[in-house]
Amino acid sequence: MTSPIYSHLLLPYVIAMFLAITMGGSGTGPSFSVAYGANLIKKSLIPGLFGLMVFIGAIVAGKNTSVTLGKDILPSEMMTYGLVSIILLSVSLSLLFANIVGIPQSTSQATIMAITAPALYYNMLNTNKLLVDILPTWFVLPLISFILCFLIGKYIYHPIRKRGYLMSAKTHSHPILQVLVVGMSLYVAFSIGANNVANAAGPIASMTLNEMDIEPTEHNFLLIMMLSTLIVAPNFAIGSSVFGNKIMQNTGKEIILFGKIEAIIIAFVTASLLLMASVFKGVPTSLVQLNVGAILGIGVAKLGAKNIFKKTEVNKFFIIWLISPIMAFSISLFLTWLVDCYGW
């Protein structure tokens, strides 16, 4: 017969694996849409490469974001199997909705809002962390991504291109350029691992320490987080295979036709900004929105704001970005209230 402790651990881990599948779908577009849009990689190779780089990113650079999600918004002692199950289920449902409509969504934002709901309900929210560190980052970084790519596109890349230096077929088919595009896609997947795996591993690590009555030292937390990552990360590849195609079509083909050099700019700017937020500040933020901001920056520099912002897919992105975190918050708050009132 299964121990009650392990029975408690089972449900949150199963939900975390389901969440990883939805995260894999949501993260595929921002990761590989640049290479896919430039026709440099086969769709059949993407899930495996994506899953591998996500795993490496989570192990190497996922620590600080996991600490934020596991301890800094809601106290770690509140991360029981019931609340963690509610949080992960709320995020999974909101992301599943985004994946079904084919719009890449921020797992980090949905997770933060799902954790915020019970924190508010029990009056234990760390408002300083949320309002001073996290929320401003969500608004500032996509704007920085847009501005950087717009400036690079308008004042560096396109003037050079107009002079004919980058127009030759030999330049665009050069093996080094192709390797750089694929390498940047792997770099983005690495950044997703540093940020997104923590959305499940952070709460799961705190919950496991609580349920198994292990002293919540930094060493123990990191050990449990790494074990959680071993379970969660491989499911990203499954999600990429199931949901990734439609999202890659939206981000890689329908917003703008990428040039290879443009793809490198987009990937480098978005992944670097995300890593800076994750590693130096431990702030869970949206690679999806950084990626689309970069795409729009390059697109506006190339085609003009009028042509880009009138596109239907862009408008749909903004709507879903608002709906999905609100949905995660609402589901989490309702389930928290339900469990508290009826003692389930």
C-alpha positions as a Markdown table, in Angstrom:
| # | Residue | x | y | z |
|---|---|---|---|---|
| 1 | Met | 0.0 | 0.0 | 0.0 |
| 2 | Thr | 1.3 | 3.5 | -0.9 |
| 3 | Ser | 2.4 | 5.7 | 2.0 |
| 4 | Pro | 0.1 | 8.7 | 2.6 |
| 5 | Ile | 3.0 | 11.0 | 2.1 |
| 6 | Tyr | 3.7 | 9.6 | -1.4 |
| 7 | Ser | 0.0 | 9.7 | -2.2 |
| 8 | His | 0.0 | 13.4 | -1.4 |
| 9 | Leu | 3.1 | 13.9 | -3.6 |
| 10 | Leu | 1.6 | 12.0 | -6.5 |
| 11 | Leu | -1.2 | 14.3 | -7.5 |
| 12 | Pro | 0.9 | 17.5 | -7.7 |
| 13 | Tyr | 3.6 | 15.8 | -9.6 |
| 14 | Val | 1.1 | 14.4 | -12.1 |
| 15 | Ile | -0.3 | 17.9 | -12.5 |
| 16 | Ala | 3.2 | 19.3 | -12.9 |
| 17 | Met | 3.9 | 16.9 | -15.7 |
| 18 | Phe | 0.7 | 18.0 | -17.4 |
| 19 | Leu | 1.7 | 21.6 | -16.9 |
| 20 | Ala | 5.1 | 20.8 | -18.5 |
| 21 | Ile | 3.3 | 19.5 | -21.5 |
| 22 | Thr | 1.3 | 22.7 | -21.9 |
| 23 | Met | 4.5 | 24.7 | -21.3 |
| 24 | Gly | 6.3 | 22.8 | -24.0 |
| 25 | Gly | 3.6 | 23.7 | -26.5 |
| 26 | Ser | 3.6 | 27.4 | -25.4 |
| 27 | Gly | 7.4 | 27.7 | -25.4 |
| 28 | Thr | 8.1 | 26.0 | -28.8 |
| 29 | Gly | 7.1 | 29.0 | -30.9 |
| 30 | Pro | 9.3 | 31.6 | -29.1 |
| 31 | Ser | 12.2 | 29.1 | -29.1 |
| 32 | Phe | 12.3 | 27.7 | -32.6 |
| 33 | Ser | 10.0 | 30.0 | -34.7 |
| 34 | Val | 13.1 | 31.9 | -35.8 |
| 35 | Ala | 14.8 | 28.9 | -37.3 |
| 36 | Tyr | 11.5 | 27.4 | -38.5 |
| 37 | Gly | 10.5 | 30.7 | -40.1 |
| 38 | Ala | 13.9 | 30.9 | -41.8 |
| 39 | Asn | 13.4 | 27.3 | -43.1 |
| 40 | Leu | 16.5 | 26.0 | -41.4 |
| 41 | Ile | 15.2 | 23.2 | -39.3 |
| 42 | Lys | 12.7 | 20.3 | -39.8 |
| 43 | Lys | 9.6 | 20.3 | -37.6 |
| 44 | Ser | 10.3 | 16.7 | -36.7 |
| 45 | Leu | 13.6 | 17.6 | -35.0 |
| 46 | Ile | 12.3 | 20.5 | -32.9 |
| 47 | Pro | 10.6 | 18.6 | -30.0 |
| 48 | Gly | 13.8 | 16.6 | -29.1 |
| 49 | Leu | 16.1 | 19.6 | -29.4 |
| 50 | Phe | 13.7 | 21.8 | -27.5 |
| 51 | Gly | 13.3 | 19.3 | -24.6 |
| 52 | Leu | 17.1 | 18.8 | -24.3 |
| 53 | Met | 17.9 | 22.5 | -24.1 |
| 54 | Val | 15.1 | 23.2 | -21.7 |
| 55 | Phe | 16.4 | 20.5 | -19.4 |
| 56 | Ile | 20.0 | 21.9 | -19.5 |
| 57 | Gly | 18.7 | 25.4 | -18.9 |
| 58 | Ala | 16.7 | 24.3 | -15.9 |
| 59 | Ile | 19.6 | 22.5 | -14.3 |
| 60 | Val | 22.2 | 25.2 | -15.0 |
| 61 | Ala | 20.3 | 28.5 | -14.6 |
| 62 | Gly | 16.9 | 27.8 | -13.0 |
| 63 | Lys | 17.8 | 28.2 | -9.3 |
| 64 | Asn | 16.8 | 31.9 | -8.6 |
| 65 | Thr | 13.5 | 31.7 | -10.4 |
| 66 | Ser | 12.6 | 28.5 | -8.6 |
| 67 | Val | 13.3 | 30.3 | -5.3 |
| 68 | Thr | 11.1 | 33.2 | -6.2 |
| 69 | Leu | 8.2 | 30.9 | -7.1 |
| 70 | Gly | 8.7 | 28.5 | -4.3 |
| 71 | Lys | 9.3 | 30.9 | -1.4 |
| 72 | Asp | 9.2 | 34.6 | -2.2 |
| 73 | Ile | 5.5 | 35.3 | -3.2 |
| 74 | Leu | 3.8 | 32.8 | -0.8 |
| 75 | Pro | 5.7 | 31.6 | 2.2 |
| 76 | Ser | 7.1 | 28.1 | 1.6 |
| 77 | Glu | 5.3 | 26.6 | 4.6 |
| 78 | Met | 2.0 | 27.4 | 2.9 |
| 79 | Met | 3.0 | 25.2 | -0.1 |
| 80 | Thr | 1.0 | 22.2 | 0.9 |
| 81 | Tyr | 0.0 | 19.5 | -1.6 |
| 82 | Gly | -3.5 | 20.9 | -1.8 |
| 83 | Leu | -2.4 | 24.5 | -2.6 |
| 84 | Val | 0.3 | 23.4 | -5.0 |
| 85 | Ser | -2.2 | 21.1 | -6.8 |
| 86 | Ile | -4.6 | 24.1 | -7.1 |
| 87 | Ile | -1.8 | 26.4 | -8.4 |
| 88 | Leu | -0.5 | 24.0 | -11.0 |
| 89 | Leu | -3.9 | 23.0 | -12.2 |
| 90 | Ser | -5.0 | 26.6 | -12.6 |
| 91 | Val | -1.9 | 27.4 | -14.6 |
| 92 | Ser | -2.3 | 24.2 | -16.7 |
| 93 | Leu | -5.9 | 25.0 | -17.6 |
| 94 | Ser | -5.2 | 28.6 | -18.6 |
| 95 | Leu | -2.2 | 27.5 | -20.8 |
| 96 | Leu | -4.2 | 24.7 | -22.3 |
| 97 | Phe | -6.8 | 27.4 | -23.4 |
| 98 | Ala | -4.0 | 29.4 | -25.0 |
| 99 | Asn | -2.5 | 26.4 | -26.7 |
| 100 | Ile | -5.9 | 25.4 | -28.1 |
| 101 | Val | -6.3 | 28.8 | -29.8 |
| 102 | Gly | -2.7 | 28.6 | -31.0 |
| 103 | Ile | -1.3 | 31.7 | -29.1 |
| 104 | Pro | 2.0 | 31.4 | -27.2 |
| 105 | Gln | 1.4 | 32.4 | -23.6 |
| 106 | Ser | 3.6 | 33.3 | -20.6 |
| 107 | Thr | 3.7 | 30.4 | -18.2 |
| 108 | Ser | 5.5 | 32.6 | -15.7 |
| 109 | Gln | 2.8 | 35.2 | -15.6 |
| 110 | Ala | 0.1 | 32.6 | -15.3 |
| 111 | Thr | 2.0 | 30.9 | -12.5 |
| 112 | Ile | 2.6 | 34.1 | -10.6 |
| 113 | Met | -1.1 | 35.0 | -10.8 |
| 114 | Ala | -2.1 | 31.5 | -9.7 |
| 115 | Ile | 0.2 | 31.8 | -6.6 |
| 116 | Thr | -1.0 | 35.3 | -5.9 |
| 117 | Ala | -4.6 | 34.1 | -5.5 |
| 118 | Pro | -4.1 | 31.9 | -2.4 |
| 119 | Ala | -1.5 | 34.4 | -1.1 |
| 120 | Leu | -4.2 | 37.1 | -1.2 |
| 121 | Tyr | -6.9 | 34.8 | 0.2 |
| 122 | Tyr | -4.8 | 33.9 | 3.2 |
| 123 | Asn | -3.4 | 37.5 | 3.5 |
| 124 | Met | 0.2 | 36.2 | 3.1 |
| 125 | Leu | 1.2 | 37.9 | -0.2 |
| 126 | Asn | 4.7 | 39.4 | -0.4 |
| 127 | Thr | 3.5 | 42.6 | -2.1 |
| 128 | Asn | 7.0 | 44.1 | -2.2 |
| 129 | Lys | 8.3 | 41.2 | -4.4 |
| 130 | Leu | 5.3 | 41.3 | -6.6 |
| 131 | Leu | 4.8 | 45.0 | -7.0 |
| 132 | Val | 8.4 | 46.2 | -7.0 |
| 133 | Asp | 10.3 | 43.4 | -8.7 |
| 134 | Ile | 8.0 | 41.3 | -10.8 |
| 135 | Leu | 5.2 | 43.5 | -12.3 |
| 136 | Pro | 7.4 | 46.3 | -13.5 |
| 137 | Thr | 9.7 | 43.7 | -15.2 |
| 138 | Trp | 6.7 | 42.4 | -17.1 |
| 139 | Phe | 6.0 | 45.8 | -18.6 |
| 140 | Val | 9.5 | 47.1 | -19.1 |
| 141 | Leu | 11.3 | 44.1 | -20.7 |
| 142 | Pro | 9.0 | 43.6 | -23.7 |
| 143 | Leu | 9.2 | 47.3 | -24.4 |
| 144 | Ile | 13.0 | 47.1 | -24.2 |
| 145 | Ser | 12.9 | 44.1 | -26.5 |
| 146 | Phe | 10.8 | 46.1 | -29.0 |
| 147 | Ile | 13.0 | 49.2 | -28.8 |
| 148 | Leu | 16.3 | 47.3 | -29.1 |
| 149 | Cys | 15.2 | 45.3 | -32.2 |
| 150 | Phe | 13.6 | 48.4 | -33.8 |
| 151 | Leu | 16.8 | 50.4 | -33.3 |
| 152 | Ile | 19.0 | 47.6 | -34.5 |
| 153 | Gly | 16.7 | 47.0 | -37.5 |
| 154 | Lys | 16.3 | 50.6 | -38.5 |
| 155 | Tyr | 19.7 | 52.1 | -37.9 |
| 156 | Ile | 22.1 | 49.2 | -38.2 |
| 157 | Tyr | 20.7 | 46.1 | -40.1 |
| 158 | His | 18.6 | 47.8 | -42.8 |
| 159 | Pro | 21.0 | 50.5 | -43.8 |
| 160 | Ile | 23.7 | 47.9 | -44.2 |
| 161 | Arg | 21.2 | 45.7 | -46.2 |
| 162 | Lys | 20.3 | 48.7 | -48.5 |
| 163 | Arg | 23.9 | 49.0 | -49.5 |
| 164 | Gly | 23.8 | 45.5 | -50.7 |
| 165 | Tyr | 26.2 | 44.0 | -48.2 |
| 166 | Leu | 23.7 | 41.3 | -47.0 |
| 167 | Met | 21.7 | 40.8 | -50.2 |
| 168 | Ser | 23.8 | 38.2 | -52.0 |
| 169 | Ala | 22.6 | 34.6 | -52.1 |
| 170 | Lys | 26.0 | 33.5 | -51.0 |
| 171 | Thr | 25.7 | 35.5 | -47.8 |
| 172 | His | 22.3 | 34.1 | -46.9 |
| 173 | Ser | 23.3 | 30.5 | -47.6 |
| 174 | His | 26.6 | 30.7 | -45.7 |
| 175 | Pro | 26.9 | 27.7 | -43.3 |
| 176 | Ile | 28.1 | 30.0 | -40.5 |
| 177 | Leu | 25.0 | 32.1 | -40.7 |
| 178 | Gln | 22.8 | 29.0 | -40.7 |
| 179 | Val | 24.6 | 27.6 | -37.7 |
| 180 | Leu | 24.1 | 30.9 | -35.9 |
| 181 | Val | 20.4 | 30.9 | -36.4 |
| 182 | Val | 20.0 | 27.3 | -35.1 |
| 183 | Gly | 22.3 | 28.1 | -32.3 |
| 184 | Met | 20.3 | 31.1 | -31.3 |
| 185 | Ser | 17.1 | 28.9 | -31.2 |
| 186 | Leu | 18.9 | 26.5 | -28.9 |
| 187 | Tyr | 19.9 | 29.5 | -26.7 |
| 188 | Val | 16.3 | 30.6 | -26.5 |
| 189 | Ala | 15.3 | 27.1 | -25.4 |
| 190 | Phe | 18.0 | 27.1 | -22.8 |
| 191 | Ser | 16.5 | 30.4 | -21.5 |
| 192 | Ile | 13.0 | 28.9 | -21.4 |
| 193 | Gly | 14.4 | 26.1 | -19.3 |
| 194 | Ala | 15.9 | 28.6 | -16.8 |
| 195 | Asn | 12.6 | 30.3 | -16.5 |
| 196 | Asn | 9.7 | 28.0 | -17.2 |
| 197 | Val | 10.7 | 24.7 | -15.5 |
| 198 | Ala | 10.9 | 26.7 | -12.3 |
| 199 | Asn | 7.1 | 27.4 | -12.6 |
| 200 | Ala | 6.5 | 23.8 | -11.6 |
| 201 | Ala | 9.8 | 22.9 | -9.8 |
| 202 | Gly | 9.7 | 25.9 | -7.4 |
| 203 | Pro | 6.3 | 25.2 | -5.8 |
| 204 | Ile | 6.9 | 21.4 | -6.1 |
| 205 | Ala | 10.2 | 21.7 | -4.2 |
| 206 | Ser | 8.7 | 23.6 | -1.3 |
| 207 | Met | 5.7 | 21.2 | -1.1 |
| 208 | Thr | 8.0 | 18.2 | -1.1 |
| 209 | Leu | 10.0 | 19.6 | 1.8 |
| 210 | Asn | 6.9 | 20.3 | 3.8 |
| 211 | Glu | 5.1 | 17.0 | 3.1 |
| 212 | Met | 8.3 | 14.9 | 3.9 |
| 213 | Asp | 9.1 | 17.1 | 6.9 |
| 214 | Ile | 12.6 | 17.9 | 5.6 |
| 215 | Glu | 14.4 | 21.0 | 7.0 |
| 216 | Pro | 14.0 | 23.7 | 4.3 |
| 217 | Thr | 17.7 | 24.6 | 4.0 |
| 218 | Glu | 19.0 | 26.0 | 0.7 |
| 219 | His | 20.9 | 22.7 | 0.0 |
| 220 | Asn | 17.7 | 20.6 | 0.5 |
| 221 | Phe | 15.6 | 22.9 | -1.6 |
| 222 | Leu | 18.1 | 22.8 | -4.5 |
| 223 | Leu | 18.3 | 19.0 | -4.3 |
| 224 | Ile | 14.6 | 18.6 | -4.4 |
| 225 | Met | 14.3 | 21.1 | -7.2 |
| 226 | Met | 16.8 | 19.2 | -9.3 |
| 227 | Leu | 14.9 | 15.9 | -8.7 |
| 228 | Ser | 11.7 | 17.6 | -9.7 |
| 229 | Thr | 13.3 | 18.9 | -12.8 |
| 230 | Leu | 14.3 | 15.4 | -13.8 |
| 231 | Ile | 10.6 | 14.5 | -13.7 |
| 232 | Val | 9.1 | 17.7 | -15.2 |
| 233 | Ala | 11.5 | 18.7 | -17.9 |
| 234 | Pro | 11.2 | 15.7 | -20.3 |
| 235 | Asn | 7.5 | 16.5 | -20.7 |
| 236 | Phe | 8.4 | 19.7 | -22.5 |
| 237 | Ala | 9.3 | 17.7 | -25.5 |
| 238 | Ile | 5.9 | 16.0 | -25.5 |
| 239 | Gly | 4.1 | 19.3 | -25.3 |
| 240 | Ser | 6.3 | 20.6 | -28.1 |
| 241 | Ser | 5.3 | 17.7 | -30.3 |
| 242 | Val | 1.6 | 18.0 | -29.5 |
| 243 | Phe | 1.0 | 21.7 | -29.5 |
| 244 | Gly | 4.1 | 23.3 | -31.1 |
| 245 | Asn | 3.1 | 23.2 | -34.8 |
| 246 | Lys | 0.2 | 25.7 | -34.7 |
| 247 | Ile | 2.1 | 28.1 | -32.4 |
| 248 | Met | 5.2 | 28.0 | -34.7 |
| 249 | Gln | 2.9 | 28.8 | -37.6 |
| 250 | Asn | 1.6 | 31.9 | -35.8 |
| 251 | Thr | 4.9 | 33.3 | -34.6 |
| 252 | Gly | 7.2 | 32.0 | -37.4 |
| 253 | Lys | 5.2 | 32.4 | -40.6 |
| 254 | Glu | 2.2 | 34.7 | -40.1 |
| 255 | Ile | 3.6 | 37.8 | -38.4 |
| 256 | Ile | 6.6 | 38.4 | -40.6 |
| 257 | Leu | 8.8 | 36.4 | -43.0 |
| 258 | Phe | 12.2 | 36.3 | -41.2 |
| 259 | Gly | 15.5 | 36.8 | -42.8 |
| 260 | Lys | 18.3 | 34.8 | -41.3 |
| 261 | Ile | 20.1 | 37.7 | -39.7 |
| 262 | Glu | 16.8 | 39.1 | -38.4 |
| 263 | Ala | 16.2 | 35.7 | -36.8 |
| 264 | Ile | 19.6 | 35.9 | -35.0 |
| 265 | Ile | 18.8 | 39.4 | -33.7 |
| 266 | Ile | 15.4 | 38.4 | -32.4 |
| 267 | Ala | 16.7 | 35.2 | -30.7 |
| 268 | Phe | 19.7 | 36.9 | -29.1 |
| 269 | Val | 17.8 | 39.9 | -27.7 |
| 270 | Thr | 14.9 | 37.9 | -26.3 |
| 271 | Ala | 16.9 | 35.1 | -24.7 |
| 272 | Ser | 19.5 | 37.5 | -23.3 |
| 273 | Leu | 16.9 | 39.7 | -21.6 |
| 274 | Leu | 15.1 | 36.7 | -20.1 |
| 275 | Leu | 18.4 | 35.2 | -18.8 |
| 276 | Met | 19.3 | 38.6 | -17.2 |
| 277 | Ala | 15.9 | 38.7 | -15.4 |
| 278 | Ser | 16.1 | 35.0 | -14.4 |
| 279 | Val | 19.7 | 34.7 | -13.3 |
| 280 | Phe | 20.4 | 38.1 | -11.8 |
| 281 | Lys | 17.0 | 39.0 | -10.3 |
| 282 | Gly | 15.2 | 35.7 | -10.1 |
| 283 | Val | 12.2 | 37.3 | -11.7 |
| 284 | Pro | 9.9 | 35.0 | -13.7 |
| 285 | Thr | 9.0 | 36.9 | -16.8 |
| 286 | Ser | 7.6 | 36.2 | -20.3 |
| 287 | Leu | 9.9 | 35.0 | -23.1 |
| 288 | Val | 6.8 | 34.8 | -25.2 |
| 289 | Gln | 6.2 | 38.6 | -24.9 |
| 290 | Leu | 9.9 | 39.4 | -25.3 |
| 291 | Asn | 9.9 | 37.3 | -28.5 |
| 292 | Val | 6.9 | 38.9 | -30.0 |
| 293 | Gly | 8.1 | 42.4 | -28.9 |
| 294 | Ala | 11.4 | 41.7 | -30.8 |
| 295 | Ile | 9.5 | 40.4 | -33.8 |
| 296 | Leu | 7.3 | 43.5 | -33.9 |
| 297 | Gly | 10.4 | 45.8 | -33.5 |
| 298 | Ile | 12.1 | 44.2 | -36.5 |
| 299 | Gly | 8.7 | 44.2 | -38.4 |
| 300 | Val | 8.0 | 47.9 | -37.7 |
| 301 | Ala | 11.6 | 48.8 | -38.8 |
| 302 | Lys | 11.1 | 46.8 | -42.0 |
| 303 | Leu | 7.5 | 47.3 | -43.0 |
| 304 | Gly | 6.2 | 50.1 | -40.9 |
| 305 | Ala | 3.9 | 50.2 | -37.8 |
| 306 | Lys | 0.7 | 50.4 | -39.9 |
| 307 | Asn | 1.4 | 47.1 | -41.7 |
| 308 | Ile | 2.4 | 45.2 | -38.6 |
| 309 | Phe | -0.1 | 46.2 | -36.0 |
| 310 | Lys | -3.1 | 45.7 | -38.2 |
| 311 | Lys | -2.3 | 42.0 | -38.5 |
| 312 | Thr | -5.0 | 39.8 | -36.9 |
| 313 | Glu | -2.6 | 37.5 | -35.1 |
| 314 | Val | -1.0 | 40.4 | -33.3 |
| 315 | Asn | -4.3 | 41.7 | -32.0 |
| 316 | Lys | -5.2 | 38.2 | -30.9 |
| 317 | Phe | -1.9 | 37.9 | -29.0 |
| 318 | Phe | -2.7 | 41.0 | -26.8 |
| 319 | Ile | -6.1 | 39.7 | -26.0 |
| 320 | Ile | -5.0 | 36.2 | -24.9 |
| 321 | Trp | -2.1 | 37.7 | -22.9 |
| 322 | Leu | -4.7 | 39.5 | -20.8 |
| 323 | Ile | -7.2 | 36.6 | -20.5 |
| 324 | Ser | -4.9 | 33.7 | -19.6 |
| 325 | Pro | -3.3 | 35.2 | -16.4 |
| 326 | Ile | -6.7 | 36.4 | -15.3 |
| 327 | Met | -8.1 | 33.0 | -15.9 |
| 328 | Ala | -5.3 | 31.4 | -13.9 |
| 329 | Phe | -5.9 | 33.8 | -11.0 |
| 330 | Ser | -9.6 | 33.2 | -11.0 |
| 331 | Ile | -9.5 | 29.4 | -11.1 |
| 332 | Ser | -6.9 | 29.4 | -8.4 |
| 333 | Leu | -8.9 | 31.8 | -6.1 |
| 334 | Phe | -12.1 | 29.8 | -6.7 |
| 335 | Leu | -10.5 | 26.5 | -5.9 |
| 336 | Thr | -8.7 | 27.9 | -2.8 |
| 337 | Trp | -12.0 | 29.2 | -1.5 |
| 338 | Leu | -13.7 | 25.9 | -2.3 |
| 339 | Val | -11.2 | 23.9 | -0.4 |
| 340 | Asp | -11.1 | 26.2 | 2.5 |
| 341 | Cys | -14.9 | 26.4 | 2.9 |
| 342 | Tyr | -15.6 | 22.7 | 2.4 |
| 343 | Gly | -12.4 | 21.2 | 3.8 |
| 344 | Trp | -11.6 | 19.1 | 0.7 |
